Structures are given as C-alpha cells and as structure tokens.
CSV table of C-alpha atoms in Angstrom, one decimal:
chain,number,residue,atom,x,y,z
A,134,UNK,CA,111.0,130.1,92.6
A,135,UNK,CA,109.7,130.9,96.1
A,136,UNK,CA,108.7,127.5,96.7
A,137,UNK,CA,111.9,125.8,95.9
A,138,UNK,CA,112.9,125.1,98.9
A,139,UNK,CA,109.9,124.1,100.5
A,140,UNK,CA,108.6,120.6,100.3
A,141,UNK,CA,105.1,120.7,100.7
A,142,UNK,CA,104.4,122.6,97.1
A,143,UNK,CA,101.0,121.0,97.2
A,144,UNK,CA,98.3,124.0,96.1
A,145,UNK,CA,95.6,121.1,97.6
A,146,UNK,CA,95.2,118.8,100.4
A,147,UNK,CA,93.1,116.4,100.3
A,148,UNK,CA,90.2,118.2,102.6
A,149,UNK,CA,90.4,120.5,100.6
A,150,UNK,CA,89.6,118.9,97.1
A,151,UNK,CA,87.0,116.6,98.8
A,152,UNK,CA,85.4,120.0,99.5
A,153,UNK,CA,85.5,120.8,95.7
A,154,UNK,CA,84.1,117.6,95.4
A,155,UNK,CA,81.1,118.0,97.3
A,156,UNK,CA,79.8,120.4,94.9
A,157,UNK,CA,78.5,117.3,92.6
A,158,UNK,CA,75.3,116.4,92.0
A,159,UNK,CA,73.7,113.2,93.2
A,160,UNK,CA,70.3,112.1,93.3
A,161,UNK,CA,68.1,112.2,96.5
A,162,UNK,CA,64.6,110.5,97.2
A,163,UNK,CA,63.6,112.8,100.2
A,164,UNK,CA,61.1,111.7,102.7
A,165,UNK,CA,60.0,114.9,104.0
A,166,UNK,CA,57.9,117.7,102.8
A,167,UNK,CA,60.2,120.9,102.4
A,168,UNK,CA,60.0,124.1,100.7
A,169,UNK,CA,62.7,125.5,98.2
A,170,UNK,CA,66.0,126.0,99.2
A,171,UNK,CA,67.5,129.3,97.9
A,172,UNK,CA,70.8,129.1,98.1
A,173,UNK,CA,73.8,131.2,96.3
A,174,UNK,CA,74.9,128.2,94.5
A,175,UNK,CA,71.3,127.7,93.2
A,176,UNK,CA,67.8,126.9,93.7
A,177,UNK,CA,66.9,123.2,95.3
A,178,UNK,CA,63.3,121.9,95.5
A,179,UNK,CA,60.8,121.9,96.1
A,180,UNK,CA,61.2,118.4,98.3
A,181,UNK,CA,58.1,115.4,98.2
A,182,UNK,CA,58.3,112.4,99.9
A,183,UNK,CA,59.5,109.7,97.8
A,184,UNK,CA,59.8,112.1,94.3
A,185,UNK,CA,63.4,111.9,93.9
A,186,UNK,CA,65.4,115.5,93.6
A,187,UNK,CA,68.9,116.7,92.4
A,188,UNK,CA,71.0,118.4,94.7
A,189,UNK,CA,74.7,118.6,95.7
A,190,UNK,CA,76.5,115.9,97.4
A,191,UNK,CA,76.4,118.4,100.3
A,192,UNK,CA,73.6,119.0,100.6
A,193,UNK,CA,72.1,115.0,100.4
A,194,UNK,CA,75.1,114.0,103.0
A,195,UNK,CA,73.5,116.8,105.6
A,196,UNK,CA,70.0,115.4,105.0
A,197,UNK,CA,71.6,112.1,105.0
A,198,UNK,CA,72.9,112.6,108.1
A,199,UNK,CA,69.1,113.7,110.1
A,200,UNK,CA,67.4,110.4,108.2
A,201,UNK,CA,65.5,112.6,105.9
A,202,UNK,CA,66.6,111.1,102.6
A,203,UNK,CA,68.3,108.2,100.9
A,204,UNK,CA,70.8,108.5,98.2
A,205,UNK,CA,70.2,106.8,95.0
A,206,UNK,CA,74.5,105.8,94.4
A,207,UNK,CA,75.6,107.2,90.5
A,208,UNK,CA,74.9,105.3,87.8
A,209,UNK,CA,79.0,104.4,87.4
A,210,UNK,CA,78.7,103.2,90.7
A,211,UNK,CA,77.8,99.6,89.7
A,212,UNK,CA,79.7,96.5,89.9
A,213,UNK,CA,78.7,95.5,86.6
A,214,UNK,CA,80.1,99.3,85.4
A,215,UNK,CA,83.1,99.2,87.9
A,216,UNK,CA,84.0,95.7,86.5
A,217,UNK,CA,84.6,96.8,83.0
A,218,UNK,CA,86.3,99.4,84.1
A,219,UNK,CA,88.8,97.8,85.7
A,220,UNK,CA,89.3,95.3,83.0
A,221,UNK,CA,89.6,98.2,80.9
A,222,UNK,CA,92.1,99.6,83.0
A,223,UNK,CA,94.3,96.2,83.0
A,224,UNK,CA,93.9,95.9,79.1
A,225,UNK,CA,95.5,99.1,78.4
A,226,UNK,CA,99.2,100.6,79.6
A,227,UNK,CA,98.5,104.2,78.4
A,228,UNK,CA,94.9,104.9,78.1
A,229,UNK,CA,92.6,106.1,81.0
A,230,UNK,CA,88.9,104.7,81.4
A,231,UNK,CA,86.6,107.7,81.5
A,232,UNK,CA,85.2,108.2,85.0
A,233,UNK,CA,83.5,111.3,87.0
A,234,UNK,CA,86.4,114.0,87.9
A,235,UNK,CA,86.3,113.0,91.3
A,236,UNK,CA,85.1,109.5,91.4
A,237,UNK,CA,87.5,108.9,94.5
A,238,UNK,CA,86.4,111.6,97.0
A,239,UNK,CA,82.3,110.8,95.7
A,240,UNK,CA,83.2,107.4,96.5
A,241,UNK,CA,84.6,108.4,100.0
A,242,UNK,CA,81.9,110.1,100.8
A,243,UNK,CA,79.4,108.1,100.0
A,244,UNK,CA,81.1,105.1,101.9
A,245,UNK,CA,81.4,107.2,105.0
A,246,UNK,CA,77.8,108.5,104.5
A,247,UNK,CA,75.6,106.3,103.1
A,248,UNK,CA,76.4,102.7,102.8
A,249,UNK,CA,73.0,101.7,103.6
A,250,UNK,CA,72.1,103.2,100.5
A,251,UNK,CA,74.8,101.3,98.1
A,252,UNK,CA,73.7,97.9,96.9
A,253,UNK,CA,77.1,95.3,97.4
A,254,UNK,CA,78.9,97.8,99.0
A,255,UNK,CA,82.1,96.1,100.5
A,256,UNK,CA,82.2,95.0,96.9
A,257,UNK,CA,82.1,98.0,95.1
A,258,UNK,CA,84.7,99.5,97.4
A,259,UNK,CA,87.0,97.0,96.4
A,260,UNK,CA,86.2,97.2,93.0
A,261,UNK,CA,87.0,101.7,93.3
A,262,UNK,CA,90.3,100.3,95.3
A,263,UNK,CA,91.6,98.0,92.9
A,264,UNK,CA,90.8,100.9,90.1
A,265,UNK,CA,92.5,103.6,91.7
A,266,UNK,CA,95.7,101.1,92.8
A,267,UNK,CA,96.0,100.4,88.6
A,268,UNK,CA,95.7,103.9,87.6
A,269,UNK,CA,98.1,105.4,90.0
A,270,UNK,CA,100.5,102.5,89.1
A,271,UNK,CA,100.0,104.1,85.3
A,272,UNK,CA,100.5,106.9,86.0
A,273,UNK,CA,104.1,106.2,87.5
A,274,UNK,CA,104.5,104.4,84.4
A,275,UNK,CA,103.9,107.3,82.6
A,276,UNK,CA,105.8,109.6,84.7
A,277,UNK,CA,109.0,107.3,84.3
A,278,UNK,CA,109.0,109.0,80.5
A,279,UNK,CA,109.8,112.9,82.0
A,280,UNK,CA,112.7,113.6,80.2
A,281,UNK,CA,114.9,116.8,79.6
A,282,UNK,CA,112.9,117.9,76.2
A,283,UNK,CA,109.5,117.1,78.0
A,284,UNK,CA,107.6,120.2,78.7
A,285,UNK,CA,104.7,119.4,80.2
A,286,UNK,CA,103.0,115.8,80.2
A,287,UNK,CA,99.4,115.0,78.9
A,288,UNK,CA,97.7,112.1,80.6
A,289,UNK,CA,93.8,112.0,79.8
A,290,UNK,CA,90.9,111.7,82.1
A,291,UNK,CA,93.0,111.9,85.3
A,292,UNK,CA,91.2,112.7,88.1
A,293,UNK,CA,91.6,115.3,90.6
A,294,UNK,CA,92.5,112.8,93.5
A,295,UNK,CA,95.1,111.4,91.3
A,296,UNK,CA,96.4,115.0,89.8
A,297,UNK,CA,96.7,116.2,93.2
A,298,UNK,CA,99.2,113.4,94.6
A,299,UNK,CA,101.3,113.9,92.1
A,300,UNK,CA,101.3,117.4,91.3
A,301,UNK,CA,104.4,118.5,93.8
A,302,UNK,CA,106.6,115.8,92.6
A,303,UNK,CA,105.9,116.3,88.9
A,304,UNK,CA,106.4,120.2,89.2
A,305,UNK,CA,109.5,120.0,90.8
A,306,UNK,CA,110.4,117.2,89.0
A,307,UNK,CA,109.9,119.3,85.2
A,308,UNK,CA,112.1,122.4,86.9
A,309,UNK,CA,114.7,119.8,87.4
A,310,UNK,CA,114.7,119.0,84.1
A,311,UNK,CA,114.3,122.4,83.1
A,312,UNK,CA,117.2,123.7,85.3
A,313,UNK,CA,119.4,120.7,84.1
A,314,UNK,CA,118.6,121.6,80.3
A,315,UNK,CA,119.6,125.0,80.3
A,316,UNK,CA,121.8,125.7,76.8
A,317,UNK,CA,124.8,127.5,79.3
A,318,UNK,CA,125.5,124.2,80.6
A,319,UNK,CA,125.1,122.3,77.8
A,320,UNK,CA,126.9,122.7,74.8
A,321,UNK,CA,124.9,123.1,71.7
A,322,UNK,CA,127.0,119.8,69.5
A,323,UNK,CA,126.2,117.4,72.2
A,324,UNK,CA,122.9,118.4,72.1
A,325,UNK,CA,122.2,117.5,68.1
A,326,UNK,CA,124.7,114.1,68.8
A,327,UNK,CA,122.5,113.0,71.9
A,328,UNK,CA,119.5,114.1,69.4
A,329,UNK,CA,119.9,111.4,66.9
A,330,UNK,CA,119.6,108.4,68.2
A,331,UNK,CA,116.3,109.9,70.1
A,332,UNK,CA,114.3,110.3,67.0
A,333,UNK,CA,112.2,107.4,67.1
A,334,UNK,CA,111.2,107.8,70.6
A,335,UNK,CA,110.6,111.5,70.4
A,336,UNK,CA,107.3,110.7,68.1
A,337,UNK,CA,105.9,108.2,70.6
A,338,UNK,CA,106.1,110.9,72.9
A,339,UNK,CA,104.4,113.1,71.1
A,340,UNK,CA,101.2,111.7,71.1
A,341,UNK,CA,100.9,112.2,75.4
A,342,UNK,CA,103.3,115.1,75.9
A,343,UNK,CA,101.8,118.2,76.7
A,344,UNK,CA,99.8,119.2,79.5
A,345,UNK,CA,97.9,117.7,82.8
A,346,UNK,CA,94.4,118.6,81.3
A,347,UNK,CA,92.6,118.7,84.7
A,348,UNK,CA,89.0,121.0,84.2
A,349,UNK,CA,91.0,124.3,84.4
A,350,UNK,CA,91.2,124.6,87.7
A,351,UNK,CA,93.8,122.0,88.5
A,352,UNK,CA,97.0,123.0,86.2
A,353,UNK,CA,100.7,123.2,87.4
B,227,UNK,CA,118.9,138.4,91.5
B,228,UNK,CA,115.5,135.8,91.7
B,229,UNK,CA,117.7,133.1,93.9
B,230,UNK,CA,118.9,135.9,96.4
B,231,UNK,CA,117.1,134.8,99.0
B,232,UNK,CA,117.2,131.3,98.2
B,233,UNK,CA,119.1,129.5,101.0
B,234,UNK,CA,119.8,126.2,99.3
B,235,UNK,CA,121.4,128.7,96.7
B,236,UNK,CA,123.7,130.5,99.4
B,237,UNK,CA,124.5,127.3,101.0
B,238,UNK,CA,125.4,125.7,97.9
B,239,UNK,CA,128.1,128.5,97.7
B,240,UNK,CA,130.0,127.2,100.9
B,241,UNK,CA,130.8,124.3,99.0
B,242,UNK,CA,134.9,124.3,98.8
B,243,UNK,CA,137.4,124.5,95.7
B,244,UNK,CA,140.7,124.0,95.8
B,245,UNK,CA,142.6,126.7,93.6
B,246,UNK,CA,146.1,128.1,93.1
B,247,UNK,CA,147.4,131.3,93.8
B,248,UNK,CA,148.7,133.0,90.8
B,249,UNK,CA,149.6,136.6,92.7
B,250,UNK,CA,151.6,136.5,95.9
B,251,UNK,CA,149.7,137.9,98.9
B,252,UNK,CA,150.5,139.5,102.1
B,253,UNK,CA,148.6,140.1,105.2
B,254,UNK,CA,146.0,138.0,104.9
B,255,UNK,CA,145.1,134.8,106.6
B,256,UNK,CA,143.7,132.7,104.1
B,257,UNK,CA,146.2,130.0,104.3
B,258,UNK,CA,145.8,128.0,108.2
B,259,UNK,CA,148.9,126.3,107.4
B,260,UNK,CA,151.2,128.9,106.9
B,261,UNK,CA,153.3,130.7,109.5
B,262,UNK,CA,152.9,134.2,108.2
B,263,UNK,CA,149.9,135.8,107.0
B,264,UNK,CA,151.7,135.7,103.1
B,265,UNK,CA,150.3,133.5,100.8
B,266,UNK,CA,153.1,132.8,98.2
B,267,UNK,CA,152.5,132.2,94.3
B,268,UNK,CA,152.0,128.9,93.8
B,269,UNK,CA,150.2,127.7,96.8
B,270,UNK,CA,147.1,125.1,97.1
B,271,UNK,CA,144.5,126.1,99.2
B,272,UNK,CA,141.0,125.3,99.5
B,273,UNK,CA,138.5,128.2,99.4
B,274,UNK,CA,134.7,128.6,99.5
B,275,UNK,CA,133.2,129.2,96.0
B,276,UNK,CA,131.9,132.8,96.7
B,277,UNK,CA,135.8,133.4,97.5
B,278,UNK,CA,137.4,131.8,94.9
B,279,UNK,CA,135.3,133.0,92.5
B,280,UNK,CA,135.9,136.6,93.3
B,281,UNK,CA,139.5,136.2,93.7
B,282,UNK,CA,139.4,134.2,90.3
B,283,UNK,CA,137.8,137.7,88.8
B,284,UNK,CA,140.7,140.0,90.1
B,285,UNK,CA,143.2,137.1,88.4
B,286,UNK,CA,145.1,136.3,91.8
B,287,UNK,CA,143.7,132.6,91.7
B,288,UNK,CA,142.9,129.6,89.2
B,289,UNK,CA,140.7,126.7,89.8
B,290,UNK,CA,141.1,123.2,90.0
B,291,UNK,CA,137.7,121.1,89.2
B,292,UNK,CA,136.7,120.0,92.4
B,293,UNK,CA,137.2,116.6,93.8
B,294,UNK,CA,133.0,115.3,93.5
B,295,UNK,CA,133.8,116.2,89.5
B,296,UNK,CA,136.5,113.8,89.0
B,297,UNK,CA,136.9,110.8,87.2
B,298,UNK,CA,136.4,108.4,89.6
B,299,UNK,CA,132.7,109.8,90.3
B,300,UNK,CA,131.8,110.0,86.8
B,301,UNK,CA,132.6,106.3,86.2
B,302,UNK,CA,130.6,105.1,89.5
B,303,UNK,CA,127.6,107.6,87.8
B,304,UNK,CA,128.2,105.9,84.4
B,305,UNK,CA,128.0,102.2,86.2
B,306,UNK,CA,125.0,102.7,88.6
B,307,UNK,CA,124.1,105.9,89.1
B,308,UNK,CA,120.9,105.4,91.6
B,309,UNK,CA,123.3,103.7,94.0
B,310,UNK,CA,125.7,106.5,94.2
B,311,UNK,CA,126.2,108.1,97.3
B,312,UNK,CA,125.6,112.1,96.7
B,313,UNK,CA,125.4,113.5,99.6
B,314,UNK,CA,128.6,112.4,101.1
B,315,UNK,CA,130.3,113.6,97.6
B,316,UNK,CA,128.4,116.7,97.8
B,317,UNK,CA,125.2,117.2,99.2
B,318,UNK,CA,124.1,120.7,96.8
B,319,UNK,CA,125.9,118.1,93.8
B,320,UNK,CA,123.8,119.8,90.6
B,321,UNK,CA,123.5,123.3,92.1
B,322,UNK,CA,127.6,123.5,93.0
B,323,UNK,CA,128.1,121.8,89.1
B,324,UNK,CA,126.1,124.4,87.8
B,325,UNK,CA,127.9,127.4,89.1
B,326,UNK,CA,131.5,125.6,88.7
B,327,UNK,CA,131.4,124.5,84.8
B,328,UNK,CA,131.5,128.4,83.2
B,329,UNK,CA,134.3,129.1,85.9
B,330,UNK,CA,136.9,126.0,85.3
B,331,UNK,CA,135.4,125.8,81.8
B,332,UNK,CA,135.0,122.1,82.1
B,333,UNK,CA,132.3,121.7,79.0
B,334,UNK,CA,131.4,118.1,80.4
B,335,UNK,CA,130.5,118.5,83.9
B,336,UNK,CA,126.8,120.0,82.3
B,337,UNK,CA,126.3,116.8,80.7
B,338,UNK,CA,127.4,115.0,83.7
B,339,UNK,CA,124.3,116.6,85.6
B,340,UNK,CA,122.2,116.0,83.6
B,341,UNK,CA,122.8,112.8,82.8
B,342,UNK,CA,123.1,111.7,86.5
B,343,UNK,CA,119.7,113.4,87.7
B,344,UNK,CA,118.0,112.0,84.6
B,345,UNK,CA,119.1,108.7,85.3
B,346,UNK,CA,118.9,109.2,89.5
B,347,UNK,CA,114.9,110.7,89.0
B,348,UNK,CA,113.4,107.3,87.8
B,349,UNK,CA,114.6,105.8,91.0
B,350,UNK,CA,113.5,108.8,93.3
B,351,UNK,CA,110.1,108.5,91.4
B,352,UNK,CA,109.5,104.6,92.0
B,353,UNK,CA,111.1,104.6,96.1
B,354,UNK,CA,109.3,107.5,96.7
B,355,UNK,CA,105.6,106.6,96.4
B,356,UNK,CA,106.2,103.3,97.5
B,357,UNK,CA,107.8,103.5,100.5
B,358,UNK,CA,105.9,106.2,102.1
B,359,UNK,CA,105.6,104.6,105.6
B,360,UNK,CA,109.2,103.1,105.7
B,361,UNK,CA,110.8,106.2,107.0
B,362,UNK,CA,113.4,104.0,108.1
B,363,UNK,CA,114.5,103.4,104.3
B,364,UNK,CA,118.3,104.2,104.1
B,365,UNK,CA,117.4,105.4,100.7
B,366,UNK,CA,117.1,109.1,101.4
B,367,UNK,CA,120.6,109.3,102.6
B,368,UNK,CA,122.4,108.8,99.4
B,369,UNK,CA,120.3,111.5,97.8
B,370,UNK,CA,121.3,115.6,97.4
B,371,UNK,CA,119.6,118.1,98.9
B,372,UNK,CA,118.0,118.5,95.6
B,373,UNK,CA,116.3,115.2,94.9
B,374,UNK,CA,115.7,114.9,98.6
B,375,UNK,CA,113.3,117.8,98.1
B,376,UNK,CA,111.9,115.9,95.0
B,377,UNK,CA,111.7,112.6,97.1
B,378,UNK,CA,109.4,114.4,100.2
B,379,UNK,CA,107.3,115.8,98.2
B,380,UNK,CA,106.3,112.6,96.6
B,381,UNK,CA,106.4,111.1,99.8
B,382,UNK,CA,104.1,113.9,101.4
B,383,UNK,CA,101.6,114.2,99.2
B,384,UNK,CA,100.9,110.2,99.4
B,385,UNK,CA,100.8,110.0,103.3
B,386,UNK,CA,98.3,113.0,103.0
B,387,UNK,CA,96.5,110.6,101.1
B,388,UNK,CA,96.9,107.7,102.9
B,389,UNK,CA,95.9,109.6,105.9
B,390,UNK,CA,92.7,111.2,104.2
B,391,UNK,CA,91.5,108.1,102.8
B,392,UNK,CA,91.9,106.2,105.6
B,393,UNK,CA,89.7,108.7,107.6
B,394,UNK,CA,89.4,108.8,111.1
B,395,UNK,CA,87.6,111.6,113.4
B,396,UNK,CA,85.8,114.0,110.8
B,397,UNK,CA,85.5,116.5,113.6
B,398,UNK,CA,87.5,117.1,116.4
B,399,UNK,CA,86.3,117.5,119.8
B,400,UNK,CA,87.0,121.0,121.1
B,401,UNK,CA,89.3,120.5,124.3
B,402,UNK,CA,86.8,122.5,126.2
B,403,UNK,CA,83.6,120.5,125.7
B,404,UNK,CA,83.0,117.5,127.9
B,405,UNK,CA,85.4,119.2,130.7
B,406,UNK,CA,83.7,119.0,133.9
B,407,UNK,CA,82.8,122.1,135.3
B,408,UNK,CA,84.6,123.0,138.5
B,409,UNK,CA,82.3,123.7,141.7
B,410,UNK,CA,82.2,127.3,142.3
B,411,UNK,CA,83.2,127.8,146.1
C-alpha cells in the first residue's frame, strides 16, 4: 500500500532491464588470440582467430566495440524468421509468437553495436518494429478484459520489454478492481444477479486468466 | 491503520457532507451563518467527513448522501461514463463513496463505483498509452485523483520507453572533462 500514491510503481526501467538483458548469450568469431577469461559469471575461452565462441552479449559488445570480433546476429534474427513471425502475429488476436525473453533490448543492442555485422539491417529493424507495435497493441486488447473477478491475467510468451511497460498500470489497475470489489460495498444479492448473465464469458476467460508468467523474476 | 499515512486517504476525508443536527448545540462555531455560537436542532450545515462522522457516532447529527451521489450523476455515469467530468464532482470520487455508503447506508452507491471505474478504466487504458506525448490532452482533467494515478503510470512507463528506445548519449560527459584549465598566475 506504500506505493499507492506514487506514480512511478515501476520495479524496472528500461536501463535497467537492458542490463538483465545483456547477460544473453550470442555468438562471437574473435580475431584475436586471447587466453581464458575467468569471470564470476563463468569461464569464456579460450579465444582463436576466426573459431567462433560463446559469450555474453556483454562481453561481444565490449570486444565489439575495440574491433576485435564480429557478431554472428541470432538465428531468429532473420527476415525470413521475422517475417513469419509477424504474419503469425497478425493471424492471431490472443496468441503470442514465441521469441527470445528479451528480443527487444538484444535487438537494441545489437542495432546500436553492431550493424555491420547484421545482413538487411534497416530491414530487420522494421520487421522487430512492426512486431513489437502488434504485440503491444494485443496486449491492450487483452488488458481491455481486466474485470472485477479477474485476479491476475495470463498472457504467454510476453517479453520482459513488454511486461515492464505495463506492469505499473496493470498493478494499480487489479487493486482498483480489487478495492472496488470488496463484499462491504457490495451487497452479496447483486453480486449472484450481476453473476448470471456473465456465465458464458467467465469460461472464455478462463483459458488466459491467471498470472503474467514472466521467467520468475518479473511477477507483480 | 495500513492507510494512516496515506495522504490521498486523509485528503479524501476533507471532502464535505451536508447533515442535520438532531441535538441542539451551544458554544460552538460550527455554523458561519449563525449569529450565536448555538446550533439549533434542525439545522443544515455542511461538515467535513472526519466531523460528521464523529458527530454521527455521538447521535447529535444525520447525514444526507452527498450531492456527487445523486441522481443526476448516476444517470450521466449510466449514459457515458468516460465523458463524465470527476474531478469537478469530486476529485477523491471512489475513495469518498467508499467511506460514505456504511455511514448513510445507501446499498447502491458501491455498485455505482464500481460500475463507473469499470466502465471509466477501458478509456484510461486506451488514452493512456496512446497519447503519451500530447500532454496537452484535456483528457486528464476529467479524471479523479484515483484514475489520474492509473493514467501516469501508463503514461510513464511508455515515455521511459520511448525515450530508451530512441537512445541518445549512452554516456554522459562529466561536466568537468573538456573544461579548459585555468592559467595558474
């Protein structure tokens, strides 16, 4: 209840989960002889010229950034890939297309980073745009179902981008609800009449109402 | 106790009520329009809730259901309830509902909130992300405090966004680097 009054209830900015992001692997081709890297998060290399490596995204932007590697893009990260999955995203109203966790801050990154390394890049990052602009617009779609008897809301293979825009609107927004729904206020008859006619829509709900599922770390 | 500190909570119990004395009272200056500082049975006043209520516990006062509550607002709600102007009704509208329904035992004013905020969020949700560079919008100004909350941090969190994907410095230049260096006399 502390935060109630306070607007910005966001846990994340966006800095910050870019950060998380950067923990990802990608694939390097190196072109420098280099010894193993011990760090905490793990062991990286040995590094041979032109045997490519995995490390973190991290990692391959700071090499990237002295010339002594080029980054070999993801594999989703295709415009043949990113094609079907923006079809895919068009076809369907409820359903999100599978893609990495966080596809928008890799892309980011890589744009900023590497675009030499990207085949069709001003292509491709249309292609990411266009995606994210449809799935954001579903998931206001799918926000526009919150009701008083929702809970919590399911929405598969969100990504953390996505989760993190609208996680201090949907929060505040369930409380609401919550607050609004409390039995003192209203009377326990108009409940069971209101209940009736709500039946049929109840069950659609069913199948996406429960909770953001967002890798653990992200819930509300 | 978990909304003492709350100030939207404390505010919210400013909000005024009109009530009726039921006890005659002396020396006290509730009433500005009086002569003497008596308040006789029978007399209208208006009162801040936190008053009213505690006068209503000691029996010296009975409530009216206040003016944002009445009819006339619940048929504009009923008609088109995103266009309804709030805030000029009452800007802390659910939280003041929600304490006053137990105290003038008005079983409907519950459904009324709900009702309204259910059908007022899908407009706050659809403005909100939308619009978040129009700050000019007029839309904010019909909302309560409440919503208003809800509506910024929509808005917020997509101009963080905005502003994050569309980049800019990654590092800033520390104010003291690339400052000439003053002679030393």
């Amino acid at each position: 209840m502390a935060g109630q009054s306070d607007p910005h209830l966001s846990i994340f900015s966006a800095e910050e989960v870019e950060f998380i992001a950067e923990d990802e692997m990608v694939e390097i081709v190196p072109n420098l002889r280099m010894d193993a890297l011990n760090f905490i998060c793990g062991d990286f290399g040995p590094f041979f010229p032109q045997i490519a490596n995995q490390v973190p995204l991290w990692l391959a932007v700071a090499l990237k950034k002295r010339g002594k590697c080029t980054i070999r893009p993801p594999q989703w990260m295709t415009i043949e890939k990113l094609t079907q999955v923006l079809e895919a995203e068009r076809d369907s109203q409820r359903v999100f297309e599978q893609l990495p966790f966080h596809y928008v801050e890799i892309s980011r990154l890589l744009f900023d980073h590497a675009r030499d390394d990207i085949p069709d890049v001003y292509m491709v990052r249309s292609l990411i745009e266009d995606i994210r602009d449809v799935r954001f617009h579903k998931v206001e779609t799918s926000l526009e179902t919150l009701n008083e008897r929702a809970l919590a809301l399911k929405i598969n293979n969100l990504s953390a981008m996505e989760v993190n825009i609208v996680r201090p609107f949907v929060g505040r927004a369930l409380q609401a609800f919550y607050k609004h729904d409390s039995p003192e206020l209203i009377p326990d008859q108009e409940r069971v009449l209101d209940r009736r006619p709500q039946v049929v829509s109840n069950a659609t709900r069913l199948s996406y109402g429960a909770i953001f599922r967002t890798n653990g770390c992200l819930e509300f | 106790m978990s909304k003492y500190y709350d100030i939207d909570d404390i505010i919210a119990d400013e909000e005024v009520v009109s009530v009726i004395f039921q006890k005659a009272v002396s020396g006290v200056g509730i009433d500005p329009s009086s002569e003497t500082d008596n308040v006789e049975v029978g007399s209208k006043v208006e009162l801040p809730l936190w008053l009213a209520h505690e006068l209503q516990l000691r029996q010296a006062v009975s409530m009216n259901v206040p003016s944002c509550f009445n009819q006339k607002t619940r048929l504009e709600i009923q008609a088109d309830s995103a266009c309804v102007n709030l805030r000029s009704r009452c800007p802390y509208f659910y939280e003041f509902g929600s304490k006053i329904a137990p105290l003038v035992s008005d079983r409907t004013i519950g459904p009324l909130l709900l009702s309204a905020f259910k059908s007022r969020y899908k407009e706050v949700l659809t403005k909100a992300h939308t619009a978040a560079f129009s700050a000019a919008s007029k839309y904010p100004s019909l909302l309560t405090k409440e919503e208003n909350n809800l509506y910024e941090s929509a808005q917020s969190s997509m101009a963080a966004f905005k502003k994050w994907r569309m980049g800019g410095p990654r590092f800033q230049r520390a104010s003291v680097l690339g400052r000439k260096r003053k002679p030393i006399e």
